[in-house]
Amino acid sequence: MSLAPILFCVKDLDRHYRDIGTCLLVINREDGLVLDAFGSLPVPVEEGCEGRDWRDVLGVPADGSGVVSQALSADVATPLPPMIIGMGADRDCVVGGMLVPQDWQGRPAALMFLRELALPVGPDLEAEIREQDIVAVLGVHLLEFSPSWGAAETEQLMMDLRSGLQQILREADLLGLPEGATITVVLREIEPEAALDITRALLSHLHQRLGGRGGGAQYARACAGLSQRQEGQSALMALVAANTALLQAQAGGEERIRFSSPWDPQALAARSLNASGAFRDRVVDETARAFLQTLVALPFRRDPDYAEAVLRFTVQQPGLKAAALLRSRGAASMDCLAAAVVSSGQVRCTGAGRVPRTVQGPLRRIEKQGESFLQGLVGEGFALYPLADQRGEWGYLLLVDEHADTPGFRPGSAALQLVGPRLSASLEVGGADGAAQLPAREMEKGIEGYVLDNMEGAIDQAVFLAGVDIPVAIIGEQGTGKMYVAQIVHNEGGGTADGLLKLDCRSYRNRAEAWSRITDALRGEDGRTLVFKSPQLLHTEIQARLARVLASRTLTDESGESRYISRNRFIALLPMEPAQLVQRGEFDARLAGVFAGYPIQVPPLRERRRAVLRWAHKILEQESAVTDRRMLGFTPDAERALREHDWPGNISEMRQLIRNALTRTDKEWLTPVDLGLYLGISPDGRAAANQERPFLELLQEKQQEEPQYVPSSQDELRLALGEALAASLETGVIRPLGEWLDDEIIEATCTRFGDDARSASEFLHTRARNIGRWLPRVRERQVEREGSLLWQDTRQLVKQWILECPPSPHPPQQLAADILLSLVLQECEGLSVAERARIMGVSTPTYQKRLKNYLENN
């Protein structure tokens, strides 16, 4: 049946479509020209519509016309996905609708019905989605609607999932409110590859929260669409692109073939209702939306003041005169836990045990009708809403209308889902926390010593050698815990708490200072343990003199007088076997022989996988105690990532990683996002499957484990700086890498020398007061440096370089600046002098002066 006669029966078709907020375009299917138009578009059209291409009329971008073009050529009816119109007008807007093929006055045409769609709740597009931000639209699909599961249950589910996302997102990121079965997230100051890692962690966490649910969510899965807002692109375009990516991801599921079943119509209903993702054609209840947004922003406190604040705000909504929190005693008998009443324009709140007169009438009617009323929860002049926390239903919210014949304000399901657990915690009626807990086992506390694997026997060796009066070498990579093993030797040998003396051989600037400090330690009282950290970095002359003293146990002063040194234990902490260091020319053979009797091998952490989690728990407990933080542990994804990481920096790297994670979050669980580790995490919440590999292939790898070349930390730093510079040039965003490099060197030096300001200033070739003057600016830029993903590898390598390098006749800042300057000269030929100076983090005259000095000396 043709629709044309029906349409022409309407006397004023144009006014009709204007009144209902819809536009109808009649498009010629052969050439795409508009034949007629009724109603008004959300954006102005100056030249009229008839006779123009439909893309020009609507102002549709080139990449947004594919669905309509294909539908016109295929002569099929199709719902239109959200698309942007009004390019070049004062504002862009998003519309959706339907395209229906229909002959029009004897011509093949299509009727395009368009309506403006509501934007998702949460981020203010132009104000908060900035250029280079990543927009992620997370959506839940495969829901099934039924008489027991519908829009309200979906809204509650999405609020619960949002609370989970809130626990693991970074502070700088923005989290929107649910719109249908979607949630919009804005990831700030992050590269696309890192955004994919974070989104993978988010989806993994969502699937863990979806696991085990019943009703219409028993088969639910989550997908995500991502888009980065590019330079010159509007925030709305980035959001639509992310939403389109989500719809595409949801359409391409793993299941390829499916038999029909009686439940297919239910699944179809859910998919149809949420087919537009974050952009839905719906009537927006602005009052309920504003109510929910205020509740989200209301500070949560675990005391009755929070419940009072919620009731006070609720009762001020239109058409209400009282709001109360009730708890059932059984058989519909209710206790009033708190209430708020409007009287003469003023709000009066009461606590437990005091029932305002306005609330007494509805309570009597509820108790009189009993369970039959609780099934309906609606009475004449009032409404009752169940409240639940993680343990289940615990009470009710009673709203009393101002006029018995006119219903007042009614909250949405999302608002009730938000305040249910919080009110339970604030009033201490449910015994549950105000925020849903992450599905993770709690942190193991009180771990004594090195954990689980005895460090492949290193601790047993240390206990044995504590009773033997010989120098001991403790050998292991950086950060494996060599100093802890030295502590075991000292304690098991009966040493006192202050009898362990650490001699950091990396910190001595010259031979005179090194020998002076070593001899002072050798002349000290008996019964101590002298730990020489990296003695291979001492000058060869000092190494030889120390070898003679330790071998003979006598010390000769400047006058030629000899005396026995104190009866102490002597321990050397070395990065590799003494023989290897001698072969490389770094260690005096006689001093190596002194310590080579009974070496203790400390294996790297990657060879002790079973100990990784217990070490992480031990360090988290220590660091949270230092910062006076309440920490419960790691999420399952974080534990999986900790186990999968190779830990090249061993325990030291783990401690620094956890310490940095604590500065990034104020939550009680550490997540992969906090740690910056994503190995082993998959978007479906399962551990990434380990791929089986042939035995001969693994055997060949083991035979080739000995590397031909091991780069120094300075070489690795140069490579990381080159990669950071290349990434900066590729993105077109110039970053002050030289300034960041100075900041990292200053922070790493302060970490290396701790409270010893004198040694730190000597290492940096400056005065101690200059460090105090620099640090405030360094810490101001810390957030900027931590927010740049391209800089993170460089940060770690700077710390490693500063910790390993001995004092130099030149400041480390100068050495690092020369490395960066050489890279700038190689890679920045197309940049101006001013842009190169910005990369170096200095003014143009300073850059030219440094360049002149560099060219003269190289």
Short mmCIF file of C-alpha atoms in Angstrom, two decimals, residues 103-266:
data_model
loop_
_atom_site.label_atom_id
_atom_site.label_comp_id
_atom_site.label_asym_id
_atom_site.label_seq_id
_atom_site.Cartn_x
_atom_site.Cartn_y
_atom_site.Cartn_z
CA ASP A 103 7.39 6.16 -4.46
CA TRP A 104 6.68 9.89 -4.43
CA GLN A 105 4.59 11.41 -7.20
CA GLY A 106 5.67 8.67 -9.58
CA ARG A 107 9.35 8.90 -8.71
CA PRO A 108 11.42 6.28 -6.83
CA ALA A 109 12.10 7.97 -3.53
CA ALA A 110 12.85 7.32 0.10
CA LEU A 111 11.33 8.94 3.15
CA MET A 112 13.94 9.98 5.70
CA PHE A 113 12.49 10.67 9.14
CA LEU A 114 14.96 12.49 11.42
CA ARG A 115 14.84 13.41 15.10
CA GLU A 116 17.52 15.02 17.25
CA LEU A 117 19.01 12.57 19.77
CA ALA A 118 19.86 13.27 23.41
CA LEU A 119 23.55 13.43 24.28
CA PRO A 120 24.90 10.99 26.89
CA VAL A 121 24.98 12.13 30.50
CA GLY A 122 28.35 12.99 31.97
CA PRO A 123 31.16 14.84 30.22
CA ASP A 124 30.49 18.31 28.87
CA LEU A 125 31.64 17.72 25.31
CA GLU A 126 33.42 20.89 24.23
CA ALA A 127 34.60 21.79 27.73
CA GLU A 128 35.92 18.43 28.89
CA ILE A 129 36.79 16.39 25.78
CA ARG A 130 39.97 18.09 24.69
CA GLU A 131 42.17 17.49 21.67
CA GLN A 132 44.17 14.24 21.88
CA ASP A 133 41.81 12.86 24.58
CA ILE A 134 40.59 9.30 24.06
CA VAL A 135 36.81 8.82 24.14
CA ALA A 136 35.66 5.33 25.07
CA VAL A 137 32.03 4.21 24.96
CA LEU A 138 31.59 0.98 26.94
CA GLY A 139 28.46 -0.99 26.15
CA VAL A 140 26.80 -4.12 27.51
CA HIS A 141 24.97 -6.29 24.99
CA LEU A 142 23.36 -9.74 24.74
CA LEU A 143 20.83 -8.66 27.39
CA GLU A 144 17.45 -10.39 27.40
CA PHE A 145 14.31 -8.50 28.34
CA SER A 146 11.48 -10.38 30.01
CA PRO A 147 8.65 -9.66 32.48
CA SER A 148 11.24 -9.81 35.30
CA TRP A 149 13.98 -7.84 33.54
CA GLY A 150 13.56 -4.57 31.71
CA ALA A 151 14.80 -1.02 31.46
CA ALA A 152 14.85 -0.42 35.24
CA GLU A 153 16.95 -3.52 35.92
CA THR A 154 19.33 -2.56 33.12
CA GLU A 155 19.70 0.90 34.65
CA GLN A 156 20.54 -0.63 38.04
CA LEU A 157 23.04 -2.99 36.41
CA MET A 158 24.80 -0.13 34.64
CA MET A 159 25.07 1.93 37.84
CA ASP A 160 26.64 -1.07 39.56
CA LEU A 161 29.13 -1.47 36.70
CA ARG A 162 29.89 2.26 36.85
CA SER A 163 30.85 1.94 40.52
CA GLY A 164 33.34 -0.75 39.49
CA LEU A 165 34.86 1.43 36.77
CA GLN A 166 35.14 4.28 39.27
CA GLN A 167 37.40 2.12 41.42
CA ILE A 168 40.07 1.54 38.79
CA LEU A 169 40.09 4.63 36.57
CA ARG A 170 42.83 7.21 37.01
CA GLU A 171 42.17 10.49 38.80
CA ALA A 172 42.44 12.57 35.61
CA ASP A 173 39.95 10.47 33.62
CA LEU A 174 36.26 11.39 33.31
CA LEU A 175 33.47 8.88 33.91
CA GLY A 176 29.99 9.62 32.57
CA LEU A 177 26.66 8.36 33.83
CA PRO A 178 24.96 5.36 32.20
CA GLU A 179 22.88 6.00 29.08
CA GLY A 180 20.91 2.88 28.29
CA ALA A 181 23.40 0.03 28.29
CA THR A 182 26.44 2.27 27.71
CA ILE A 183 28.85 4.36 29.78
CA THR A 184 31.10 7.04 28.29
CA VAL A 185 34.68 7.42 29.57
CA VAL A 186 37.21 10.11 28.63
CA LEU A 187 40.87 9.06 29.02
CA ARG A 188 43.10 12.08 29.46
CA GLU A 189 46.74 12.66 28.42
CA ILE A 190 47.37 9.17 27.12
CA GLU A 191 48.59 7.57 23.92
CA PRO A 192 46.26 5.28 21.89
CA GLU A 193 48.26 2.13 22.66
CA ALA A 194 48.07 2.79 26.38
CA ALA A 195 44.35 3.58 26.04
CA LEU A 196 43.85 0.13 24.51
CA ASP A 197 45.60 -1.41 27.53
CA ILE A 198 43.45 0.53 29.98
CA THR A 199 40.27 -0.33 28.06
CA ARG A 200 41.27 -3.98 28.10
CA ALA A 201 41.58 -3.76 31.88
CA LEU A 202 38.21 -1.99 32.13
CA LEU A 203 36.45 -4.66 30.06
CA SER A 204 38.14 -7.43 32.01
CA HIS A 205 36.87 -5.89 35.22
CA LEU A 206 33.35 -5.46 33.80
CA HIS A 207 33.20 -9.12 32.81
CA GLN A 208 34.24 -10.18 36.29
CA ARG A 209 31.39 -8.11 37.74
CA LEU A 210 28.97 -9.54 35.16
CA GLY A 211 29.98 -13.11 36.00
CA GLY A 212 27.37 -15.16 37.83
CA ARG A 213 24.48 -12.74 37.30
CA GLY A 214 21.05 -14.08 36.53
CA GLY A 215 17.92 -12.73 34.89
CA GLY A 216 18.36 -10.81 31.68
CA ALA A 217 22.10 -10.33 32.30
CA GLN A 218 23.11 -13.99 32.52
CA TYR A 219 24.63 -13.94 29.00
CA ALA A 220 25.64 -10.27 28.99
CA ARG A 221 29.00 -9.26 27.53
CA ALA A 222 30.77 -5.94 27.29
CA CYS A 223 32.33 -4.21 24.29
CA ALA A 224 34.00 -0.87 23.81
CA GLY A 225 34.45 1.66 21.05
CA LEU A 226 37.35 4.11 21.15
CA SER A 227 38.16 7.31 19.31
CA GLN A 228 40.82 9.99 19.75
CA ARG A 229 39.80 13.59 19.25
CA GLN A 230 42.14 14.95 16.60
CA GLU A 231 43.23 18.50 16.02
CA GLY A 232 40.43 20.47 14.35
CA GLN A 233 37.86 17.78 15.13
CA SER A 234 34.85 18.59 17.29
CA ALA A 235 34.29 16.73 20.52
CA LEU A 236 30.93 15.53 19.23
CA MET A 237 32.57 13.93 16.19
CA ALA A 238 34.97 12.04 18.45
CA LEU A 239 32.10 10.84 20.62
CA VAL A 240 30.04 9.69 17.62
CA ALA A 241 33.06 7.88 16.21
CA ALA A 242 33.55 6.01 19.50
CA ASN A 243 29.87 5.13 19.60
CA THR A 244 29.97 3.85 16.01
CA ALA A 245 32.99 1.70 16.91
CA LEU A 246 31.05 0.26 19.83
CA LEU A 247 28.07 -0.66 17.64
CA GLN A 248 30.40 -2.31 15.16
CA ALA A 249 32.13 -4.29 17.95
CA GLN A 250 28.78 -5.46 19.30
CA ALA A 251 27.64 -6.58 15.85
CA GLY A 252 30.70 -8.79 15.29
CA GLY A 253 30.42 -11.31 18.14
CA GLU A 254 32.28 -14.62 18.41
CA GLU A 255 29.13 -16.64 17.69
CA ARG A 256 28.76 -17.16 13.91
CA ILE A 257 25.78 -19.55 13.70
CA ARG A 258 22.80 -19.66 16.03
CA PHE A 259 19.68 -21.76 16.08
CA SER A 260 16.45 -19.95 16.84
CA SER A 261 14.96 -20.39 20.30
CA PRO A 262 11.87 -19.17 22.24
CA TRP A 263 14.03 -16.55 23.93
CA ASP A 264 15.15 -14.82 20.74
CA PRO A 265 12.33 -12.21 20.83
CA GLN A 266 13.42 -11.18 24.33
#
